Amino acid sequence: MSETLQTPPVSSGKPAQPGQPDQPDQPGRVYQIFREITTGNAIISVLAVLLALLVGAILIAFTNEDVQKASVYFFSRPGDTVVAAWNSVSGAYSALFQGSVYNFRKPDFASGIKPLTETLTFATPLIAAGLGVALGFRVGLFNIGGRGQMLIAAALGGWVAFALDLPAGIHLVVALVVGVAGGALWGGLVGLLKARTGAHEVITTIMLNYVAYYLVSYLLRDGFLKTPGSNNPQSPASKPTAVFPDLLGPTYNLHLGFILVIIATIFTWWLLSRSNLGFQFRAVGLNPHAARVAGISVDRMYVYAMLLSGGLVGLAGINQVLGTSTSGFDAGIDSGIGFDAITVALLGRSRPWGVFAAGILFGAFKAGGFSMQAAEGVPIDIVLIVQSLIVLFIAAPPLVRAIFRLPTPGQKTPGAKTPRKRTTTPTEVVAS
Amino acid sequence: MKLELRGITKRFGALVANDHINLTVEAGEIHALLGENGAGKSTLMNVLYGLYRAEEGEILLDDVVQHFAGPGDAMAAGIGMVHQHFMLIPVFTVAENVMLGHEETGFGGHLDLPAARRRVTEISARFGFDVDPDALVEDLPVGVQQRVEIIKALSRDARVLVFDEPTAVLTPQETDELMGIMRQLRDSGTSIVFITHKLREVRAVADRITVIRLGAVVGEASPTASNEELATMMVGRAVDLTVDKSPAEPGAPALVVSDLTVLDPHGQVLVNSVSFTVHAGEILAIAGVQGNGQTELTEALMGLQPRVSGEITLDGSSLRGHTVRKILDAGVGFVPEDRTEDGLVSEFTIAENLMLDRSHQPPFVKRFNVQLSFLAKFAEDKVKEFDVRSQGIDTLVGRLSGGNQQKVVLARELSRELRLFIAAQPTRGLDVGSIEFVHERIIATRDAGTPVIVISTELDEVAALADRILVMFRGRVVGIVPGDTPRAVLGLMMAGETPTEEGAAA
């Protein structure tokens, strides 16, 4: 019916040009697919990253000393400023690339590829925690208790790793399970509070972050996590039987944790898109009223979701203790991953594989940020700014759409004004 | 004031919501704009009110072309609008609401409330509205709130008044009063545009009728046209408004509700010791004005209300105090009154919505895995059986029309083995074609021997479906009367008056 109703702009025989959404020549299938990509969420994520890198480039240029010097005589020789700016930006971003993917200055492939393995190592906990936060998002829960859940997981799993004597293999599995369970319980507590009392998870997770932080600090100073005979608030080193084995040999830092997050991603994907629990999760996340009327226990779903969310974040915590810093941990073991996970989940659009990709991107920022600072003297804060801007752009999709002139969803013709009151949407009339 | 719309065309992308619409409303005339939901009536009025900008066409007031950039311009030109959903602030008084947006202020921004109060008193005296300017809007009955909306428009010297589906929230008596007001306004020279899809009201009050279908004017009709003629113009094909229904063959009592009381979290009584019985193979309609406890009653039956006392038994076993899950599993089918809020997940596909309340058991789920191929086949079957118009089972339900959404809900609930079927406002906001379909399905369910409860605020629907009618008022049962009880008696009962001899005979 829409075919008969619409009066498309007269086609001049040109093929549809995806680059020009303002003039859709053929409002057919190609255009529809294009629309789905542009108005869909994935493209916004990609564009947000690009935009953030662009703003980052401007900041790099402005903070560069050569640029500042050249800009003094900008009006007599503007070329100098431009060249200096180009040099600073290209230098910084190529250092970022060489520090995170492949280092061309190294003689052979084996050492050249090391930055990529670093990226994956950094990405491992980000993906795990990102999956946890994303799972919460899909159920309509804002889990910002990543820090607390990671700390509890690290503390309990870490204790198993340094205090118990178990055969190799079994020791690792026990430490892993205990750590994940710790995170799950710390998260599940939030779900239980929400289900039973209606306490908002944002508040309870923040408060439990403090509780976990000071609890673990205390335990490291005076409790069962303390290193005997030491005054440092730091735990003993994990026993070798509980440490994640390296995947590519001792030259690289990449360890078993990365395999575990791949499994976790597959599990989360299955859970959300194939299992009936995930079906109920999504129903509750999208419309808790309808879920309740359909006999789904919304409260129970909140508890389950927070258990699973906390467990996934706990995987990130235990990954730190058994994989990344095995020589003992302090109360800063989460190193901000619990919060970065929110960013990763947002960038990944709360889709498991999206989170996986976003985690790797952020891992690359972490790995490359250091070499950018070392090689070019670009402050690592730039990387943090870029990360923050990514989230800012994602949180304001209309802004990104406006910058790139993308069509707004829910509106068939780009360029037309968005109706202020949605009384008669096109689909409704067409369908009725 | 004479209003003229010439060739108004409004497009939303590829879709033409208004296609060269011409409409002339003479001064002192009630002009009804009749059309189904989604026909483009509201779009047209939003163009008139300056909320939308039309791509083509012009608006003339007393033969002068107008250019409205927003509602402010429209108001200044003398156009007033009474919205379907009132634009009132509940915690403000009538006078404050009336002055809102064009407050007169004295020294230092001091509000000139007395002037607003005088305004309200003067207008309500002129039309006999009986509205206290100092009453809080939230304390007023719906019908009076609507009058406040009218006063608001009149206080801005509106000489063209648009009523957008004004009777949806009113009792039959309030509707009659509103029609009286409309006539009075007309006689004082105001032009009135009356938007509706209710045929009876159009015929009762309109001087002229313009019918709109799919964004275009189909034609004019005279108020003397029959319901069938109007409906045919509206839908574009012959419509049978009467539902074919054989007399009920009630069987054994199935649902027995005794002394059911529902309290809200603050202890306020919402449903007050209600008792009734529904037999197998009959339709009990629960009638009443919106907000008299019907919603809470159905929620209590479904296990959705926390504070319920009394007894509910279905085929001898108690339902009270059970979870929603258990009640659904006991064979109760439920069409909630707000389908987008409570009945469907609009970001889910048709297929996913069809398994929404069966996500815990075979055949839809085996060992935690959703049986996607079974679901797809099931959904294909149901989409065909219930004639859900869509681009496929993977269409998001939020993109369907109201009628098709309701068909999805019905398909889901009626494809289970039912021992009781509860349909709350099953045709609210639906087009005539879908209403026919829904009614047929409900009667088919009854004829299959299932006890059915239909909750409706529309007397037409109650009359069409009910074998017996239970009328509720302020949480109580006013009476249970036979299905053929006259409309006037039902109207009185809905206002709380106990039925006279003939009604009480049931």
PDB file of C-alpha atoms in Angstrom, chain A residues 1-2 5-7 32 270 273-277 279-280 282-283 286-287 289-296 412-413 416-417 419-432, chain B residues 11-16 37-38 42-43 46 51-52 83 214 304 324-325 328 334 336 340-345 347-348 352 355-357 359-360 365 368-370 372 399-401 404:
ATOM      1  CA  MET A   1       0.000   0.000   0.000  1.00  0.00           C
ATOM      2  CA  SER A   2       2.848   2.340   0.744  1.00  0.00           C
ATOM      3  CA  LEU A   5       0.670   6.155  -1.634  1.00  0.00           C
ATOM      4  CA  GLN A   6       4.153   7.469  -1.876  1.00  0.00           C
ATOM      5  CA  THR A   7       5.214   9.979  -4.446  1.00  0.00           C
ATOM      6  CA  GLN A  32      15.615   0.366   3.286  1.00  0.00           C
ATOM      7  CA  TRP A 270      23.093 -17.714  23.877  1.00  0.00           C
ATOM      8  CA  SER A 273      18.986 -14.565  22.212  1.00  0.00           C
ATOM      9  CA  ARG A 274      18.310 -18.262  22.531  1.00  0.00           C
ATOM     10  CA  SER A 275      17.349 -19.152  26.074  1.00  0.00           C
ATOM     11  CA  ASN A 276      13.984 -18.707  27.713  1.00  0.00           C
ATOM     12  CA  LEU A 277      15.590 -16.978  30.676  1.00  0.00           C
ATOM     13  CA  PHE A 279      13.636 -14.075  26.636  1.00  0.00           C
ATOM     14  CA  GLN A 280      12.141 -13.232  29.998  1.00  0.00           C
ATOM     15  CA  ARG A 282      14.484  -8.973  27.557  1.00  0.00           C
ATOM     16  CA  ALA A 283      10.735  -8.836  28.109  1.00  0.00           C
ATOM     17  CA  LEU A 286      11.634  -3.687  27.450  1.00  0.00           C
ATOM     18  CA  ASN A 287       8.281  -3.667  29.195  1.00  0.00           C
ATOM     19  CA  HIS A 289       4.334  -4.251  32.910  1.00  0.00           C
ATOM     20  CA  ALA A 290       3.612  -6.580  30.033  1.00  0.00           C
ATOM     21  CA  ALA A 291       6.068  -9.105  31.432  1.00  0.00           C
ATOM     22  CA  ARG A 292       4.257  -9.132  34.757  1.00  0.00           C
ATOM     23  CA  VAL A 293       0.858  -9.522  33.132  1.00  0.00           C
ATOM     24  CA  ALA A 294       2.304 -12.394  31.098  1.00  0.00           C
ATOM     25  CA  GLY A 295       3.154 -14.214  34.293  1.00  0.00           C
ATOM     26  CA  ILE A 296       6.864 -13.488  34.342  1.00  0.00           C
ATOM     27  CA  LYS A 412      10.469   8.033   6.297  1.00  0.00           C
ATOM     28  CA  THR A 413      11.915  11.027   4.521  1.00  0.00           C
ATOM     29  CA  ALA A 416      11.299  16.413   6.897  1.00  0.00           C
ATOM     30  CA  LYS A 417      10.583  17.915  10.260  1.00  0.00           C
ATOM     31  CA  PRO A 419       6.380  15.522  13.993  1.00  0.00           C
ATOM     32  CA  ARG A 420       5.998  16.966  17.445  1.00  0.00           C
ATOM     33  CA  LYS A 421       3.058  14.868  18.328  1.00  0.00           C
ATOM     34  CA  ARG A 422       2.966  11.348  17.069  1.00  0.00           C
ATOM     35  CA  THR A 423      -0.682  10.995  16.299  1.00  0.00           C
ATOM     36  CA  THR A 424      -0.631   9.286  12.968  1.00  0.00           C
ATOM     37  CA  THR A 425       2.508   7.442  12.166  1.00  0.00           C
ATOM     38  CA  PRO A 426       2.984   6.258   8.636  1.00  0.00           C
ATOM     39  CA  THR A 427       3.073   2.606   9.570  1.00  0.00           C
ATOM     40  CA  GLU A 428      -0.189   2.805  11.431  1.00  0.00           C
ATOM     41  CA  VAL A 429      -2.072   4.182   8.518  1.00  0.00           C
ATOM     42  CA  VAL A 430      -0.467   1.860   6.057  1.00  0.00           C
ATOM     43  CA  ALA A 431      -1.276  -1.116   8.188  1.00  0.00           C
ATOM     44  CA  SER A 432      -4.824  -0.181   9.033  1.00  0.00           C
TER      45      SER A 432
ATOM     46  CA  ARG B  11       3.123  14.042   4.223  1.00  0.00           C
ATOM     47  CA  PHE B  12       5.161  12.016   6.608  1.00  0.00           C
ATOM     48  CA  GLY B  13       7.846  10.799   4.323  1.00  0.00           C
ATOM     49  CA  ALA B  14       6.387   8.556   1.697  1.00  0.00           C
ATOM     50  CA  LEU B  15       3.060   8.500   3.448  1.00  0.00           C
ATOM     51  CA  VAL B  16       0.411  11.068   2.706  1.00  0.00           C
ATOM     52  CA  ASN B  37      -8.367   5.749  13.768  1.00  0.00           C
ATOM     53  CA  GLY B  38      -5.450   6.635  11.576  1.00  0.00           C
ATOM     54  CA  SER B  42      -5.972  14.373  14.078  1.00  0.00           C
ATOM     55  CA  THR B  43      -3.209  15.225  11.632  1.00  0.00           C
ATOM     56  CA  ASN B  46      -2.878  19.552  14.191  1.00  0.00           C
ATOM     57  CA  LEU B  51       1.364  21.988  15.376  1.00  0.00           C
ATOM     58  CA  TYR B  52       2.217  20.651  11.918  1.00  0.00           C
ATOM     59  CA  HIS B  83      -7.918  17.803  23.354  1.00  0.00           C
ATOM     60  CA  LEU B 214      -6.890   7.074   4.336  1.00  0.00           C
ATOM     61  CA  LEU B 304      -2.073  -8.565  39.702  1.00  0.00           C
ATOM     62  CA  VAL B 324      -0.118 -14.577  37.665  1.00  0.00           C
ATOM     63  CA  ARG B 325       1.783 -17.532  36.280  1.00  0.00           C
ATOM     64  CA  LEU B 328      -2.560 -18.246  33.480  1.00  0.00           C
ATOM     65  CA  PHE B 334      -6.505 -12.287  29.527  1.00  0.00           C
ATOM     66  CA  PRO B 336      -5.483  -6.355  29.216  1.00  0.00           C
ATOM     67  CA  THR B 340       0.650  -1.425  24.517  1.00  0.00           C
ATOM     68  CA  GLU B 341       1.430  -1.079  28.185  1.00  0.00           C
ATOM     69  CA  ASP B 342       0.368  -4.429  29.596  1.00  0.00           C
ATOM     70  CA  GLY B 343      -0.330  -6.715  26.674  1.00  0.00           C
ATOM     71  CA  LEU B 344       2.617  -6.453  24.359  1.00  0.00           C
ATOM     72  CA  VAL B 345       6.301  -5.727  24.272  1.00  0.00           C
ATOM     73  CA  GLU B 347      10.094  -3.849  20.636  1.00  0.00           C
ATOM     74  CA  PHE B 348       9.508  -7.603  20.399  1.00  0.00           C
ATOM     75  CA  GLU B 352       8.107 -13.244  20.375  1.00  0.00           C
ATOM     76  CA  MET B 355       5.008 -16.720  23.245  1.00  0.00           C
ATOM     77  CA  LEU B 356       5.209 -13.984  25.859  1.00  0.00           C
ATOM     78  CA  ASP B 357       3.146 -15.735  28.503  1.00  0.00           C
ATOM     79  CA  SER B 359       8.098 -18.700  28.017  1.00  0.00           C
ATOM     80  CA  HIS B 360       8.470 -21.307  30.751  1.00  0.00           C
ATOM     81  CA  VAL B 365      10.870 -23.964  25.460  1.00  0.00           C
ATOM     82  CA  PHE B 368      16.129 -23.621  28.481  1.00  0.00           C
ATOM     83  CA  ASN B 369      16.243 -23.228  24.717  1.00  0.00           C
ATOM     84  CA  VAL B 370      13.565 -21.271  22.924  1.00  0.00           C
ATOM     85  CA  LEU B 372      12.739 -21.038  17.343  1.00  0.00           C
ATOM     86  CA  ARG B 399       4.967  -0.983  14.113  1.00  0.00           C
ATOM     87  CA  LEU B 400       1.542  -2.561  13.721  1.00  0.00           C
ATOM     88  CA  SER B 401      -1.732  -0.688  13.789  1.00  0.00           C
ATOM     89  CA  ASN B 404      -3.364  -5.730  14.341  1.00  0.00           C
TER      90      ASN B 404
END
